[in-house]
Short mmCIF file of C-alpha atoms in Angstrom, two decimals:
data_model
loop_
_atom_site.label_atom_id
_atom_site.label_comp_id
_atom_site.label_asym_id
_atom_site.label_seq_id
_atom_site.Cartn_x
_atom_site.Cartn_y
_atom_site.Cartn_z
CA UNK A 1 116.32 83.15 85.89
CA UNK A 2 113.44 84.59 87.38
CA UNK A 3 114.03 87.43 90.13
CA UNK A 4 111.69 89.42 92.16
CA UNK A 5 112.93 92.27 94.82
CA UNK A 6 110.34 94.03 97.20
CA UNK A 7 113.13 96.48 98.81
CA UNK A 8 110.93 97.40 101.65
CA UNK A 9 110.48 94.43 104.80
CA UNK A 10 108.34 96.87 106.54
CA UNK A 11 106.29 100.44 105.96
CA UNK A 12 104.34 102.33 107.95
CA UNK A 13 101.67 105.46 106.99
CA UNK A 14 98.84 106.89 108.62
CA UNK A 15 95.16 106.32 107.64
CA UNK A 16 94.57 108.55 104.47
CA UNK A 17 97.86 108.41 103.48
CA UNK A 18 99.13 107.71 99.95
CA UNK A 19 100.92 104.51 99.90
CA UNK A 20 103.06 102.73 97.48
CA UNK A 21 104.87 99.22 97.81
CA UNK A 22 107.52 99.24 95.46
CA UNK A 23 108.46 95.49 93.39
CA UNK A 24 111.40 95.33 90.68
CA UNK A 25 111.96 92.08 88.47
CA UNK A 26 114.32 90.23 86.61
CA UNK A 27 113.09 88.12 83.68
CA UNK A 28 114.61 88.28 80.28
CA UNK A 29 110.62 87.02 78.70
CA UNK A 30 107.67 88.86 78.89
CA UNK A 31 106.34 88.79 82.35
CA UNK A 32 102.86 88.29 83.64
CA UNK A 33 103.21 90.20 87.48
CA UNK A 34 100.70 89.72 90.79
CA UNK A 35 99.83 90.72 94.32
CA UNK A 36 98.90 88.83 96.98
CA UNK A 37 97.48 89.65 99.62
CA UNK A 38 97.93 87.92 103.36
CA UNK A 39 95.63 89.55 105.98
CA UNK A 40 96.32 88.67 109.89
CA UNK A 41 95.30 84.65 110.58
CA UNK A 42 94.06 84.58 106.87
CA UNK A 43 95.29 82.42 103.68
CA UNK A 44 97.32 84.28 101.26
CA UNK A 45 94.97 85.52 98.18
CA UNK A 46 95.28 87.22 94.84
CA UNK A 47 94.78 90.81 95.33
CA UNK A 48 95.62 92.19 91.56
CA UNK A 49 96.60 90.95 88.21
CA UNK A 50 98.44 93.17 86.08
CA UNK A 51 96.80 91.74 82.46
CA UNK A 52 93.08 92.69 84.39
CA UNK A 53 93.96 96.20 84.61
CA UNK A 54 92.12 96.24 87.68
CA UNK A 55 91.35 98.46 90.55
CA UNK A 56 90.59 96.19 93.71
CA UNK A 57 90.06 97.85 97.12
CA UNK A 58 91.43 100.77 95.73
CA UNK A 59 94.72 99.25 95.17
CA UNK A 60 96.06 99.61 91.04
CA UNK A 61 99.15 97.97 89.78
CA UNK A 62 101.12 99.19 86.72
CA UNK A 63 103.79 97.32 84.84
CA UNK A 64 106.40 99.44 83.94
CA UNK A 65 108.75 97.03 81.03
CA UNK A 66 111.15 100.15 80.82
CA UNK A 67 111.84 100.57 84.82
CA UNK A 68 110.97 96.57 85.37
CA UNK A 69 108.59 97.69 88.30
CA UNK A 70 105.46 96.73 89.03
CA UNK A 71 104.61 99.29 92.08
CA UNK A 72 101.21 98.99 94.05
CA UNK A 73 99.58 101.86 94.77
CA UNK A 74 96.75 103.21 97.08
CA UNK A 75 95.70 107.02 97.00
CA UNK A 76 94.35 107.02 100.65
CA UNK A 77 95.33 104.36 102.54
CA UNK A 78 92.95 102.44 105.56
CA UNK A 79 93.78 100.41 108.66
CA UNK A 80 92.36 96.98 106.82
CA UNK A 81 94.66 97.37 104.82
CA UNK A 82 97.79 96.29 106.72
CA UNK A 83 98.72 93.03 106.21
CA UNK A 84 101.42 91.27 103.97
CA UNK A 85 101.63 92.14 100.28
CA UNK A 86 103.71 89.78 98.28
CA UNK A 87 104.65 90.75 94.74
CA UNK A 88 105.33 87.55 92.21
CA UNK A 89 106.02 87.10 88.65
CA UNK A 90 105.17 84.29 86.29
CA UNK A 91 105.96 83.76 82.55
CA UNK A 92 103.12 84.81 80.49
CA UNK A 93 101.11 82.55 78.10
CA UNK A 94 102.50 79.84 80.31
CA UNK A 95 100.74 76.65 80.96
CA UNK A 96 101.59 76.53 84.60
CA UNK A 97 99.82 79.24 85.91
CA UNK A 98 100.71 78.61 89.53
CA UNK A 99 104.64 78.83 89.00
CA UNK A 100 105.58 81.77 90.49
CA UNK A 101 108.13 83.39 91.70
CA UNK A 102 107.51 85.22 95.15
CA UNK A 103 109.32 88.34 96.63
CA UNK A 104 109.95 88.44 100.11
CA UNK A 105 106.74 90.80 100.98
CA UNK A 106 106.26 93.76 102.82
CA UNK A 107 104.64 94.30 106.22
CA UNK A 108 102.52 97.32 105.67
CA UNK A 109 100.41 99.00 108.86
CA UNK A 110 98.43 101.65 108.31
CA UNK A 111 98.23 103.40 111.89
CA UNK A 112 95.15 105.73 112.71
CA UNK B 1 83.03 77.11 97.18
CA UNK B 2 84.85 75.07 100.19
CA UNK B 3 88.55 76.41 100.46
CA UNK B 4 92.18 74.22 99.58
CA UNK B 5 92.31 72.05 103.02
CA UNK B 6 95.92 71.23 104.76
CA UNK B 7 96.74 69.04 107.44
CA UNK B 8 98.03 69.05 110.27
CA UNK B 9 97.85 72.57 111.18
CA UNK B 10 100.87 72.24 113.23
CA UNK B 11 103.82 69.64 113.22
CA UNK B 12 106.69 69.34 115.76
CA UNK B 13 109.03 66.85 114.91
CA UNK B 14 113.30 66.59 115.59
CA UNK B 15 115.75 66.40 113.22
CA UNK B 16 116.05 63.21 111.30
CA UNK B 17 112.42 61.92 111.86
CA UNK B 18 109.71 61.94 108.98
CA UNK B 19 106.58 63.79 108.15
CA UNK B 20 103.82 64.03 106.04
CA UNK B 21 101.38 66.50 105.24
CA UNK B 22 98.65 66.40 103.21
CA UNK B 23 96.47 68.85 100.75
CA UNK B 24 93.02 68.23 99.39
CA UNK B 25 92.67 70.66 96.74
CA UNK B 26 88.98 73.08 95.38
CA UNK B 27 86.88 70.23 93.89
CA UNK B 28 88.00 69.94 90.38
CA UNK B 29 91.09 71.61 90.24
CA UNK B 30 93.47 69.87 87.95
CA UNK B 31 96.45 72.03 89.18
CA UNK B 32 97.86 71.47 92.56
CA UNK B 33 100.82 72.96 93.95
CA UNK B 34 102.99 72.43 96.93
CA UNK B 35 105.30 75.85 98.32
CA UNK B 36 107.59 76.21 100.96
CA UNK B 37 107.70 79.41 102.99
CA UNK B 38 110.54 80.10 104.93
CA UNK B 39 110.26 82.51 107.94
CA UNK B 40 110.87 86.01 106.30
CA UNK B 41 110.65 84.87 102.73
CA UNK B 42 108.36 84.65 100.20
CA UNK B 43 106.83 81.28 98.93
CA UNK B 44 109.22 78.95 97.12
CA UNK B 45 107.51 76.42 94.30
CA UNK B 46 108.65 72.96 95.09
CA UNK B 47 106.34 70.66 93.15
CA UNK B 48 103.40 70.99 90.51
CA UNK B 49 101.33 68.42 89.43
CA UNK B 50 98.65 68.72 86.37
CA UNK B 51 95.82 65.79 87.70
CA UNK B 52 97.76 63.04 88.95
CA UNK B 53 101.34 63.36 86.88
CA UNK B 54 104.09 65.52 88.28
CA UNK B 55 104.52 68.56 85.75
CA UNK B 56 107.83 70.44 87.35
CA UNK B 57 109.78 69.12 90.40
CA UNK B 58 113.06 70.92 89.50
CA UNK B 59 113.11 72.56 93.12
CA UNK B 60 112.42 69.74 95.48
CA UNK B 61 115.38 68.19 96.80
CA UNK B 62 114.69 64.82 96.00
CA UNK B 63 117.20 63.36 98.24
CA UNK B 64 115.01 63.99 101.28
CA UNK B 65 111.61 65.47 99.89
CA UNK B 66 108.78 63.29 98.24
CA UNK B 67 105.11 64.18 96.79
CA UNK B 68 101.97 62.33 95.01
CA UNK B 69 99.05 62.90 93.85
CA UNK B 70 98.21 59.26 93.18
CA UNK B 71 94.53 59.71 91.68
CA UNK B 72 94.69 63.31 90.68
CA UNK B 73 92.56 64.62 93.77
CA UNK B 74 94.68 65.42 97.66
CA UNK B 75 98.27 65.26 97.71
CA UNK B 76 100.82 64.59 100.11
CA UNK B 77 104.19 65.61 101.04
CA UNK B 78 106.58 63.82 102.99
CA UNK B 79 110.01 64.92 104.03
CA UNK B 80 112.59 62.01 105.08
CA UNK B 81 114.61 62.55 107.10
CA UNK B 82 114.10 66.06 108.24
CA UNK B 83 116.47 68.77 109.07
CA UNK B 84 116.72 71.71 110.53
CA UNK B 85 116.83 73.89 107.70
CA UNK B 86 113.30 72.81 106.60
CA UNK B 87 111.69 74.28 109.40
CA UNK B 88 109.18 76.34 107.25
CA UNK B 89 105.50 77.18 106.23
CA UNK B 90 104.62 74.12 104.06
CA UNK B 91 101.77 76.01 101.42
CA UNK B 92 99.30 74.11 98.96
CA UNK B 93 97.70 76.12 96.36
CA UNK B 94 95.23 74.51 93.27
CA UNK B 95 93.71 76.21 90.37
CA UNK B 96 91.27 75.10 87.49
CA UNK B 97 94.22 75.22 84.86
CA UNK B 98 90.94 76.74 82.35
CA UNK B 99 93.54 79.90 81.90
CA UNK B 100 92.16 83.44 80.84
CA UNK B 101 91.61 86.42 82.80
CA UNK B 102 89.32 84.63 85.84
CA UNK B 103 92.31 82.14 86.48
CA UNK B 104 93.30 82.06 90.14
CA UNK B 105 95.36 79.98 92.51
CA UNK B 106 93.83 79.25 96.12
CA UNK B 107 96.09 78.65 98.59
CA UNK B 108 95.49 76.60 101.88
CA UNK B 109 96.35 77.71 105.46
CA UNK B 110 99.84 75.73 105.55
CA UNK B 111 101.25 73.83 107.79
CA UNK B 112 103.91 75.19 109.68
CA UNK B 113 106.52 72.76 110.76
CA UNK B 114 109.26 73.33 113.18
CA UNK B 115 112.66 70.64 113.29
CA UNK B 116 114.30 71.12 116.89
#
């Protein structure tokens, strides 16, 4: 079974503040891991793919297969950036790339 | 490109009555999928169809929950009768099913339904 723990519901920094948003899985295959992004009164949206490599809005993801994390990090964080960050997993090579399983997301606000 | 469209935006209903929502996926998108958020949860998957055939259904309880995609475009979702517990964020998503790097889902806005 497929398991995805964000352990933080809420976090709060200050604008230029590192920040990090911590997700741990469970999956016994080789994972394919996500953000996504839900901005106030706005649908919920991919922010980063782990297989991209990608840097998007500053934000970087690295899977860590050892620790089972997949932690998203910003060096200097800004107030559009609170919002809801989700953290899901899907199998990888998969044909259903839509299948995935969600954490429970954490609130960050970045105050000024 | 015009975004994954949901109706109603909104639903009030009481326990034991039906509803029905519907989804009209990006043009093109073979994939559609159908979530259910739960206040203070993440999304939960509880159908996927591939065009107009239903690919995994293994988390929709069947005994009150219903979808189709009859010819492969919008979708609909109809709960009968409804209870309390499904009071909930009711998410569509679609993607092109091409795969690769560029692959993406799109979700809609959801419709939020609340069973009194």
């Amino acid at each position: 079974a497929q398991r995805v723990t964000q352990p933080e519901k809420l976090l709060s920094v200050f604008k230029g503040a590192p920040v990090e948003l911590k997700c741990n899985y469970s999956y016994s295959g080789s994972p394919e891991l996500f953000w996504y992004v839900q901005y106030s009164r706005q649908r919920l949206q991919l922010l980063l793919r782990h297989i991209s490599r990608e840097s998007i809005k500053g934000f970087t993801a690295d899977l860590n297969k050892g620790e089972t994390s997949f932690h998203l990090k910003k060096p200097f964080a800004q107030e559009e950036d609170s919002a809801m960050y989700y953290c899901a997993l899907n199998r990888a090579g998969g044909t259903s790339y839509g299948k995935l399983t969600f954490g429970q997301g954490t609130i960050l606000t970045v105050h000024p | 490109e015009a975004g994954v469209a949901q109706s109603p935006r909104y639903k009030i209903i009481e326990k034991r009555q039906s509803v029905a929502f519907w989804c009209n996926p990006i043009s093109g998108h073979a994939t559609l999928y159908w979530y259910q958020q739960i206040l203070g949860q993440g999304p939960k998957l509880l159908i996927q169809f591939q065009n107009n055939g239903v690919v995994d259904d293994s988390q929709l309880p069947k005994d009150r929950f219903s979808a189709e995609r009859l010819k492969g475009v919008d979708s609909t979702l109809k709960i009968q009768p409804a209870k309390l517990e499904d009071s909930a964020v009711y998410l569509c998503a679609s993607s092109s099913h091409r795969g690769g790097a560029n692959e993406k889902l799109f979700f809609g806005s959801g419709t939020q339904l609340s069973v009194l």
